[in-house]
Coordinates of C-alpha atoms and ligand atoms in Angstrom, one line a residue:
X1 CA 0.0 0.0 0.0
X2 CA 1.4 3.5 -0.4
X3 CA 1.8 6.3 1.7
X4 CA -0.7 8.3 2.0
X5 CA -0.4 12.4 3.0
X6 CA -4.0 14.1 4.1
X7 CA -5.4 17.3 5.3
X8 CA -7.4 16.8 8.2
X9 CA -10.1 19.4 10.1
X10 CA -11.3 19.7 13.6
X11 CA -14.2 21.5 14.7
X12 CA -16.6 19.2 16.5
X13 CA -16.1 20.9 20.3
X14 CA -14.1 24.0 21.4
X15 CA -10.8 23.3 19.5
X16 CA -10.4 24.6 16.1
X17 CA -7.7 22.1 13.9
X18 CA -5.9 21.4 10.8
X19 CA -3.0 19.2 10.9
X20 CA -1.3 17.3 7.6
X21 CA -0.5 13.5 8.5
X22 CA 1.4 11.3 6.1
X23 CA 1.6 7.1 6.4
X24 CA 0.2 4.1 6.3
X25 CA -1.3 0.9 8.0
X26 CA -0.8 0.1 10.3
X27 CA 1.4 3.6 11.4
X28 CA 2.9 5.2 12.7
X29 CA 2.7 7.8 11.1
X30 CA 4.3 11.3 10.6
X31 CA 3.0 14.1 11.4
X32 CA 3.8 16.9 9.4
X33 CA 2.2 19.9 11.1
X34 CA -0.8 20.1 13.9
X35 CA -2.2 23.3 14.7
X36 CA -4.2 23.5 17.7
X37 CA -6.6 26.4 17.9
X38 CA -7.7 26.1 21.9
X39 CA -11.2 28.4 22.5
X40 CA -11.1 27.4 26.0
X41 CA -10.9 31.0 27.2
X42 CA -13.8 32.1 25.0
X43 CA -16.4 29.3 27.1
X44 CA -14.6 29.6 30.4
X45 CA -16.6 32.3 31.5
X46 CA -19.6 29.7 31.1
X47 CA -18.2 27.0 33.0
X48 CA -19.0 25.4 29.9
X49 CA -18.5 25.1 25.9
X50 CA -21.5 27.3 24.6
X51 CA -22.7 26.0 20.9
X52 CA -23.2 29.2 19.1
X53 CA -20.1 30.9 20.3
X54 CA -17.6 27.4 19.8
X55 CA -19.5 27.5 15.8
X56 CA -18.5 31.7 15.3
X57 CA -14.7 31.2 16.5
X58 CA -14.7 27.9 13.9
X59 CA -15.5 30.2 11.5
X60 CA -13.6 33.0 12.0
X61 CA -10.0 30.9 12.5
X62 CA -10.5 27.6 10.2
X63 CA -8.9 29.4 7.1
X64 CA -6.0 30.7 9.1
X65 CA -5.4 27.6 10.8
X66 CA -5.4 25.3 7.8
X67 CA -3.5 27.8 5.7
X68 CA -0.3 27.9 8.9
X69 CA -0.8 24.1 9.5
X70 CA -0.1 23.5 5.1
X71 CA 2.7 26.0 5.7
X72 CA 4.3 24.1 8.7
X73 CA 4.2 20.7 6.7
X74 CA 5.7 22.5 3.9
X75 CA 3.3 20.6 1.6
X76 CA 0.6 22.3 -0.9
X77 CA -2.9 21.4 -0.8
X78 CA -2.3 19.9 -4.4
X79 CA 0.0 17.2 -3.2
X80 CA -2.8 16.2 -0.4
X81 CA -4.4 12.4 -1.2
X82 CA -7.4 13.6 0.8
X83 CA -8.9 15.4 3.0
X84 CA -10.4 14.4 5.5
X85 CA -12.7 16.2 8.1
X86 CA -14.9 15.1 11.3
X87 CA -18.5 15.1 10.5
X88 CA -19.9 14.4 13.9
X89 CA -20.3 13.0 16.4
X90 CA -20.2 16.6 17.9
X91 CA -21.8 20.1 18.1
X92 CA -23.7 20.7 14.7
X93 CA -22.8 24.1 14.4
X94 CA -19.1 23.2 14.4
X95 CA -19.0 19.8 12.8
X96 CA -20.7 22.0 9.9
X97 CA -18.1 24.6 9.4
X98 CA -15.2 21.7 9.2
X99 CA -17.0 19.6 7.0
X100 CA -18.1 22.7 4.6
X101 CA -14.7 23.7 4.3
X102 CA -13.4 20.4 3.5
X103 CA -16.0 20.1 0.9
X104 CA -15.4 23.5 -0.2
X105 CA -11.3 22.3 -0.5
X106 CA -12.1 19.2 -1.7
X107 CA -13.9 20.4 -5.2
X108 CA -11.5 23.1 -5.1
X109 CA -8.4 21.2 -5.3
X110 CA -10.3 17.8 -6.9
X111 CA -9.4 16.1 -4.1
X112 CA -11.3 12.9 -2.5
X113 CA -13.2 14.0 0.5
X114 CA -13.3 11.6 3.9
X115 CA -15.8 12.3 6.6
X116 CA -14.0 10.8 9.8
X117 CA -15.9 9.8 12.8
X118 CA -14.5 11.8 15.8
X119 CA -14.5 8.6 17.9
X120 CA -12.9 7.0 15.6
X121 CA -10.1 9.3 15.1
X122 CA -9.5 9.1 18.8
X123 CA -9.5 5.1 18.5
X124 CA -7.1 4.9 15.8
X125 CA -4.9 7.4 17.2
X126 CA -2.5 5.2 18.8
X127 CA -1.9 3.5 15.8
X128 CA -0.6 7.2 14.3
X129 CA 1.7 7.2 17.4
X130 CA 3.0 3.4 18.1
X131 CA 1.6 1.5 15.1
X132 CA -0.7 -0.6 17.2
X133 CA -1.6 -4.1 16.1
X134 CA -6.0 -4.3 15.5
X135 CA -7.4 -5.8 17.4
X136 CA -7.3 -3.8 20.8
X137 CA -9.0 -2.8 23.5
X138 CA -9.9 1.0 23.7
X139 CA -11.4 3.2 26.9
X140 CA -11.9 6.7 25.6
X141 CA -12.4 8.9 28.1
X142 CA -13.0 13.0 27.9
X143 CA -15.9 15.4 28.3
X144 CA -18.1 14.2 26.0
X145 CA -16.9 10.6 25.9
X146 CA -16.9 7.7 28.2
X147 CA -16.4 4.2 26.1
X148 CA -14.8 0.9 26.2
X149 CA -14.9 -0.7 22.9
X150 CA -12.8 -3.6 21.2
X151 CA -11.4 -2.3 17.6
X152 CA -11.4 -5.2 15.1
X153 CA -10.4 -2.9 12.7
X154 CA -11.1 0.3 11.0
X155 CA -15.0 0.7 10.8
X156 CA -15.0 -2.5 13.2
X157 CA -16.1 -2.0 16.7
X158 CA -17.6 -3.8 19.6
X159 CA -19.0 -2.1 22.0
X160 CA -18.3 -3.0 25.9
X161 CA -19.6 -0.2 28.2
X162 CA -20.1 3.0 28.1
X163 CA -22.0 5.9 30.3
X164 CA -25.4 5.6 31.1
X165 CA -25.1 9.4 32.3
X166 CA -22.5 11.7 32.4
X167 CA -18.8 11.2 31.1
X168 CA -15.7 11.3 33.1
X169 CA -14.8 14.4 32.2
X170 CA -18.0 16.4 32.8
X171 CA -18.1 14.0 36.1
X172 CA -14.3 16.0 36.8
X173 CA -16.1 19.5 35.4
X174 CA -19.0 19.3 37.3
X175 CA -17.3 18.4 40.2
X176 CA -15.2 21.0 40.0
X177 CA -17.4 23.7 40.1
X178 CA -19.3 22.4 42.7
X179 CA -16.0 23.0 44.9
X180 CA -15.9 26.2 43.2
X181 CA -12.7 25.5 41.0
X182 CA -12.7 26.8 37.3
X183 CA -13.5 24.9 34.4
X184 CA -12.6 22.7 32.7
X185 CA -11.9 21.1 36.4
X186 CA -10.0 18.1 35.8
X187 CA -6.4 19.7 36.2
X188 CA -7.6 21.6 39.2
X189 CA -8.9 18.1 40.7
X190 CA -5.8 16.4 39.8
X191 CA -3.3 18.9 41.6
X192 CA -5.7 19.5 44.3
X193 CA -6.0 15.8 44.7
X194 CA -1.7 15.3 45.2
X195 CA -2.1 17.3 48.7
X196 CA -5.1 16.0 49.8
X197 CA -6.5 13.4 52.3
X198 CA -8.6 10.6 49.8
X199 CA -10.1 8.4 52.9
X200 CA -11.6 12.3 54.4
X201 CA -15.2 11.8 52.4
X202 CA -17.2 8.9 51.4
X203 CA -18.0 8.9 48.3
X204 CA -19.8 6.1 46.5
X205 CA -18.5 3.9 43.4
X206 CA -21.7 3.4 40.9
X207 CA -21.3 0.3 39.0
X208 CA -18.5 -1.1 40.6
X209 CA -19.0 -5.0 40.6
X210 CA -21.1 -5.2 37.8
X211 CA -20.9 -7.9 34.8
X212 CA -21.3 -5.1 32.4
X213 CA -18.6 -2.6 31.6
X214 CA -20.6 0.2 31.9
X215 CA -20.1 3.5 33.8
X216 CA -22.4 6.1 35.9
X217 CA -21.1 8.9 37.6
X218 CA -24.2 10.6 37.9
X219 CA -24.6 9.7 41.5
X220 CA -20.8 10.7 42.5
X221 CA -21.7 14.2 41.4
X222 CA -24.5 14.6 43.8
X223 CA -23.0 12.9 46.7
X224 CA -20.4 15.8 46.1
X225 CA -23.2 18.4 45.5
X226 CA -24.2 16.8 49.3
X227 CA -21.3 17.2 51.2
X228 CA -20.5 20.7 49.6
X229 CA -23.9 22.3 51.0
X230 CA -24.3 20.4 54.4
X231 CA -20.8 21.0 55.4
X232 CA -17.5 23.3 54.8
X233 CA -14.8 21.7 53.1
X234 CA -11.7 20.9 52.8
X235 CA -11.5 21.1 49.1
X236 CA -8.2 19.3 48.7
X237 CA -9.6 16.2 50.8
X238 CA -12.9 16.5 48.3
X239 CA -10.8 16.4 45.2
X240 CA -8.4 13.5 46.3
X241 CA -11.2 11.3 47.4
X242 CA -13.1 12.3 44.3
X243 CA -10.5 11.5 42.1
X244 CA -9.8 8.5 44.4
X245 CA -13.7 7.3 43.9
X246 CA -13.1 8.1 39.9
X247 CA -10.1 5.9 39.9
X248 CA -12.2 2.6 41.5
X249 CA -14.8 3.3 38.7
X250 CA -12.4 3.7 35.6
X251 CA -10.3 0.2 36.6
X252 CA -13.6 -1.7 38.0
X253 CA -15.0 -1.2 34.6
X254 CA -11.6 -1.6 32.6
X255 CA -11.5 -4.8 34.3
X256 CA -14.9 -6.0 33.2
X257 CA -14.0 -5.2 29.7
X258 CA -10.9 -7.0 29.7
X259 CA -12.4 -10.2 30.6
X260 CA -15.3 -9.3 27.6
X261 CA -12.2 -8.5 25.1
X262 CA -10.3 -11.2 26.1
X263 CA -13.2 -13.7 25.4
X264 CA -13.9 -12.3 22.1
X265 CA -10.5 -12.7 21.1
X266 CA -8.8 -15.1 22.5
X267 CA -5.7 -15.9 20.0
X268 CA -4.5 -12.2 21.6
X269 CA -1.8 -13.6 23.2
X270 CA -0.4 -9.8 24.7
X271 CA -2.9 -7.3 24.1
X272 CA -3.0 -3.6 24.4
X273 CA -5.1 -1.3 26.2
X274 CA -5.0 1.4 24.7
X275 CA -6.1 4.8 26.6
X276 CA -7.9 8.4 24.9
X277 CA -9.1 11.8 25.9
X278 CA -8.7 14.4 27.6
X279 CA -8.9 12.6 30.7
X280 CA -6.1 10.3 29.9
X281 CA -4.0 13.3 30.8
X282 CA -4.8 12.4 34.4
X283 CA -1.4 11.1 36.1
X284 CA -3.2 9.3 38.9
X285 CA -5.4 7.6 36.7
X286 CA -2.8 6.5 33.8
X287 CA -0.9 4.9 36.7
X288 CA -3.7 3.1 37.9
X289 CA -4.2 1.9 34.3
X290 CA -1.0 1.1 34.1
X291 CA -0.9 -1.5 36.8
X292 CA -4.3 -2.7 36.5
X293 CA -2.8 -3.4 32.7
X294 CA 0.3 -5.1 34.0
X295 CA -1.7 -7.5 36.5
X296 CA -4.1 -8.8 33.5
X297 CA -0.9 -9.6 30.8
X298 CA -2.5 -5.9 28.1
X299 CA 0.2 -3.8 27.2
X300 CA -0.9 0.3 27.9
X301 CA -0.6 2.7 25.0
X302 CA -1.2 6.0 26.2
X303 CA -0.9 8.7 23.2
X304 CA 0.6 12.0 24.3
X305 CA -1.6 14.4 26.1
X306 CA -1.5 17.0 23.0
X307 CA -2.5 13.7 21.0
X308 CA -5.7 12.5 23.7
X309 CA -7.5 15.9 23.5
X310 CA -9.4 17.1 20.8
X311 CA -6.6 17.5 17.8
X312 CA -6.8 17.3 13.5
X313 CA -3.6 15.2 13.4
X314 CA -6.2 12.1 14.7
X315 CA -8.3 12.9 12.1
X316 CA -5.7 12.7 9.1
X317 CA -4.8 9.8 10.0
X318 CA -8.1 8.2 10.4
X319 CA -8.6 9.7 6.8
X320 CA -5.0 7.9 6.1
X321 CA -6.5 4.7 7.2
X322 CA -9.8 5.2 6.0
X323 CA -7.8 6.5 2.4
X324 CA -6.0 3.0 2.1
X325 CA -9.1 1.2 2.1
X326 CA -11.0 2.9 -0.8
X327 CA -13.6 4.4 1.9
X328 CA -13.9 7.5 0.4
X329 CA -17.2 10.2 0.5
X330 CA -19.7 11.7 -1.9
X331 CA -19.9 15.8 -1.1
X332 CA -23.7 15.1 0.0
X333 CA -22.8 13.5 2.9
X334 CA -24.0 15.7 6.0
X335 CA -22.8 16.6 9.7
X336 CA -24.1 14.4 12.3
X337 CA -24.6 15.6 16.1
X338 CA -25.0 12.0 17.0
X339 CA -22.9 9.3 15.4
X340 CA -22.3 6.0 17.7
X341 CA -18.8 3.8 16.8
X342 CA -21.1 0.8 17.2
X343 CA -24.8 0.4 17.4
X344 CA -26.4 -0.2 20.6
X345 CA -26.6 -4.2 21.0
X346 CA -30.2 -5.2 21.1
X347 CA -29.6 -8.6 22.1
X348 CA -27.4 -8.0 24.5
X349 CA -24.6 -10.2 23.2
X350 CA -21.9 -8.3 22.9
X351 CA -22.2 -8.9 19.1
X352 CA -22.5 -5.8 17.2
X353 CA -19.6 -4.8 15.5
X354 CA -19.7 -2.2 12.7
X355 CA -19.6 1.6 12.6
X356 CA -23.2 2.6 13.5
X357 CA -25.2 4.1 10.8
X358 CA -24.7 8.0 10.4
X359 CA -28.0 9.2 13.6
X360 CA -28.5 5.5 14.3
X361 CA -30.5 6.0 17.4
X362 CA -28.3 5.8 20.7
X363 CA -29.6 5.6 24.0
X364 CA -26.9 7.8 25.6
X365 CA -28.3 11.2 26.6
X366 CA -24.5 12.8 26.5
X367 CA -23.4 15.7 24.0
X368 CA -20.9 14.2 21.8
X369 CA -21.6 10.5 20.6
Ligands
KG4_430 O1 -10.7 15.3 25.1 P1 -11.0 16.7 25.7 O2 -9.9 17.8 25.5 O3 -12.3 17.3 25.0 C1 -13.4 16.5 24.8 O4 -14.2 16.5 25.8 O5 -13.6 15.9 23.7 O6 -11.3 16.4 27.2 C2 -11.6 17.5 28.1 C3 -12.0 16.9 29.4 C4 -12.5 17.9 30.4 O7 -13.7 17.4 31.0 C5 -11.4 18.1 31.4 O8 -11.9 18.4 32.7 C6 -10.8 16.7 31.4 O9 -10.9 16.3 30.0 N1 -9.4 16.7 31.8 C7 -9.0 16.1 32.9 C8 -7.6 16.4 33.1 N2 -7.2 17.2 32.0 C9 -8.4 17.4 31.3 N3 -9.6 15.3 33.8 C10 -8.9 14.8 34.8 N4 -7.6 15.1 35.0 C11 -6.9 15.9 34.2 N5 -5.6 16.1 34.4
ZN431 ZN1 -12.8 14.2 21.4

């Protein structure tokens, strides 16, 4: 197969990307430029990512930002195979500008056009970084995503657990502003959480124990929202033994989904967990990974923090992998808000394997997927 080099655009949450990736199967991969555009000071006065402001700032940096990350790769946009742009799951408004423009380049340039699913961007990227062997087992975790999922293969995905409310991340965000620390809260929890006492406050662990590998955190956020109005805090102890109560969850429910991957593929002798998001950034929890990892015989791949948040260099090379394959799109395809990996498993089986149909229905109330 031969090398393939590809454009890739971000725009499905607050970070504005263009990055040019060039490789093939199964990576890694180089990455010629990745330009990060972060808006996180444009929603932080929100405690939140606000729709309608994330979609303006899209627009008013995406030329900019793919024009500096072509000039960084020192490549022109007539030597690209593809390009390649997320197309949901993700905030319309945003997904739309990314996928226009794309479009826009792609008839401009005659160019083949790939609409990448930003989950699976994030799953392949540890292939872009280490060259990862399919199949594998993946927990994404960020502030719109909570997953564990086996990837067969590119478009191949079986679905293990995921959140049946909140993810991780929003779990760390709302937390955080419930101890009256600025968003996004996660790095505040995390620091906090080094000088703090984790046994101080008793916090519960939904889901631990269960067969499934799914995740709830729901009920962790308002046993914090408890303690924070009936007594006064020490915020330090409240972070450590949230993060300490986060920590049980994420291995507990590895752990299920270990035993779920390592039924479905058995002939793994030495398989790797491999770890996404923003979340992964979380010292306390990689290292937890880690050793849960090295007691079960998987091998942890955790791409680099710039690589586990929200970045375009994930989605060129999902449009690399995609490119190599023949999977190419028509310019009517539309942006999805909703796009699940895999489809919800109706029998319960564990059975369903392929990329869920473009707003196949999903049973997950969260904002991304
Ligand atoms: O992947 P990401 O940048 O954006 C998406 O949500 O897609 O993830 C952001 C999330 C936020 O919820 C943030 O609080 C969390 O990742 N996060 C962390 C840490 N750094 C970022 N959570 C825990 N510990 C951290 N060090
Ligand atoms: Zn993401």
């Amino acid at each position: 197969m031969k090398a393939l080099t590809v454009l890739g655009i971000e725009t499905s949450c607050d970070e504005t990307a263009a990055a040019v990736v060039r490789g093939q199967a199964p990576g890694p991969g180089k990455i010629l430029s990745n330009v990060v555009f972060s808006q996180l000071e444009l929603h932080a006065p929100f405690g939140g990512v606000v729709p309608e402001i994330a979609a303006r700032a899209h627009v008013e940096r995406l030329d900019a930002i793919i024009e500096a990350a072509l000039d960084e790769a020192e490549v022109a946009l007539s030597e690209m195979d593809a390009i390649a742009a997320t197309a949901g799951p993700g905030l319309i408004g945003g997904v739309m500008v990314g996928l226009t423009t794309a479009k826009a380049l792609a008839l401009g340039a005659s160019k083949p056009l790939i609409a990448i699913n930003h989950l699976e961007a994030h799953a392949l990227t540890a292939r872009l970084t280490d060259g990862v062997a399919f199949p594998f087992l993946l927990l994404l975790i960020s502030g719109g995503h909570c997953q564990l999922l086996g990837v067969k293969g590119v478009g191949e995905y079986r679905p293990y657990g995921t959140t049946i409310d909140d993810a991780v991340g929003e779990a760390f965000d709302k937390a955080a502003k419930l101890a009256g620390l600025p968003y996004p809260g996660g790095p505040g929890i995390e620091s906090l959480a080094a000088r703090g006492n984790a046994s101080r406050y008793a916090l519960p662990r939904p889901m631990r124990g269960r067969a499934s590998a799914d995740f709830s955190f729901s009920g962790l956020k308002t046993a914090v929202r408890q303690i924070v109005r009936s007594e006064t805090v020490v915020t330090e102890d409240l972070a450590a033994s949230f993060q300490a109560a986060v920590i049980d969850c994420i291995t507990d429910r590895t752990h299920a989904a270990m035993a779920m991957f390592r039924s479905d593929f058995a002939e793994v002798a030495c398989p790797s967990l491999v770890v996404a998001g923003g979340v992964a950034a979380n010292h306390a929890i990689r290292e937890a990974l880690l050793r849960l990892a090295t007691e079960e015989g998987f091998q942890t791949k955790i791409p680099p923090p710039k690589l586990c948040t929200d970045n375009a260099a994930m989605v060129a090379w999902a449009g690399v992998e995609r490119g190599q394959l023949g999977l190419f799109d028509s310019s009517g395809i539309g942006p999805k808000a909703r796009w699940p990996l895999a489809p919800a498993d109706p029998g319960g089986t564990g059975s369903a394997d392929a990329l869920g149909a473009p707003d196949g229905g999903t049973s997950a109330r969260r904002k991304r997927d």
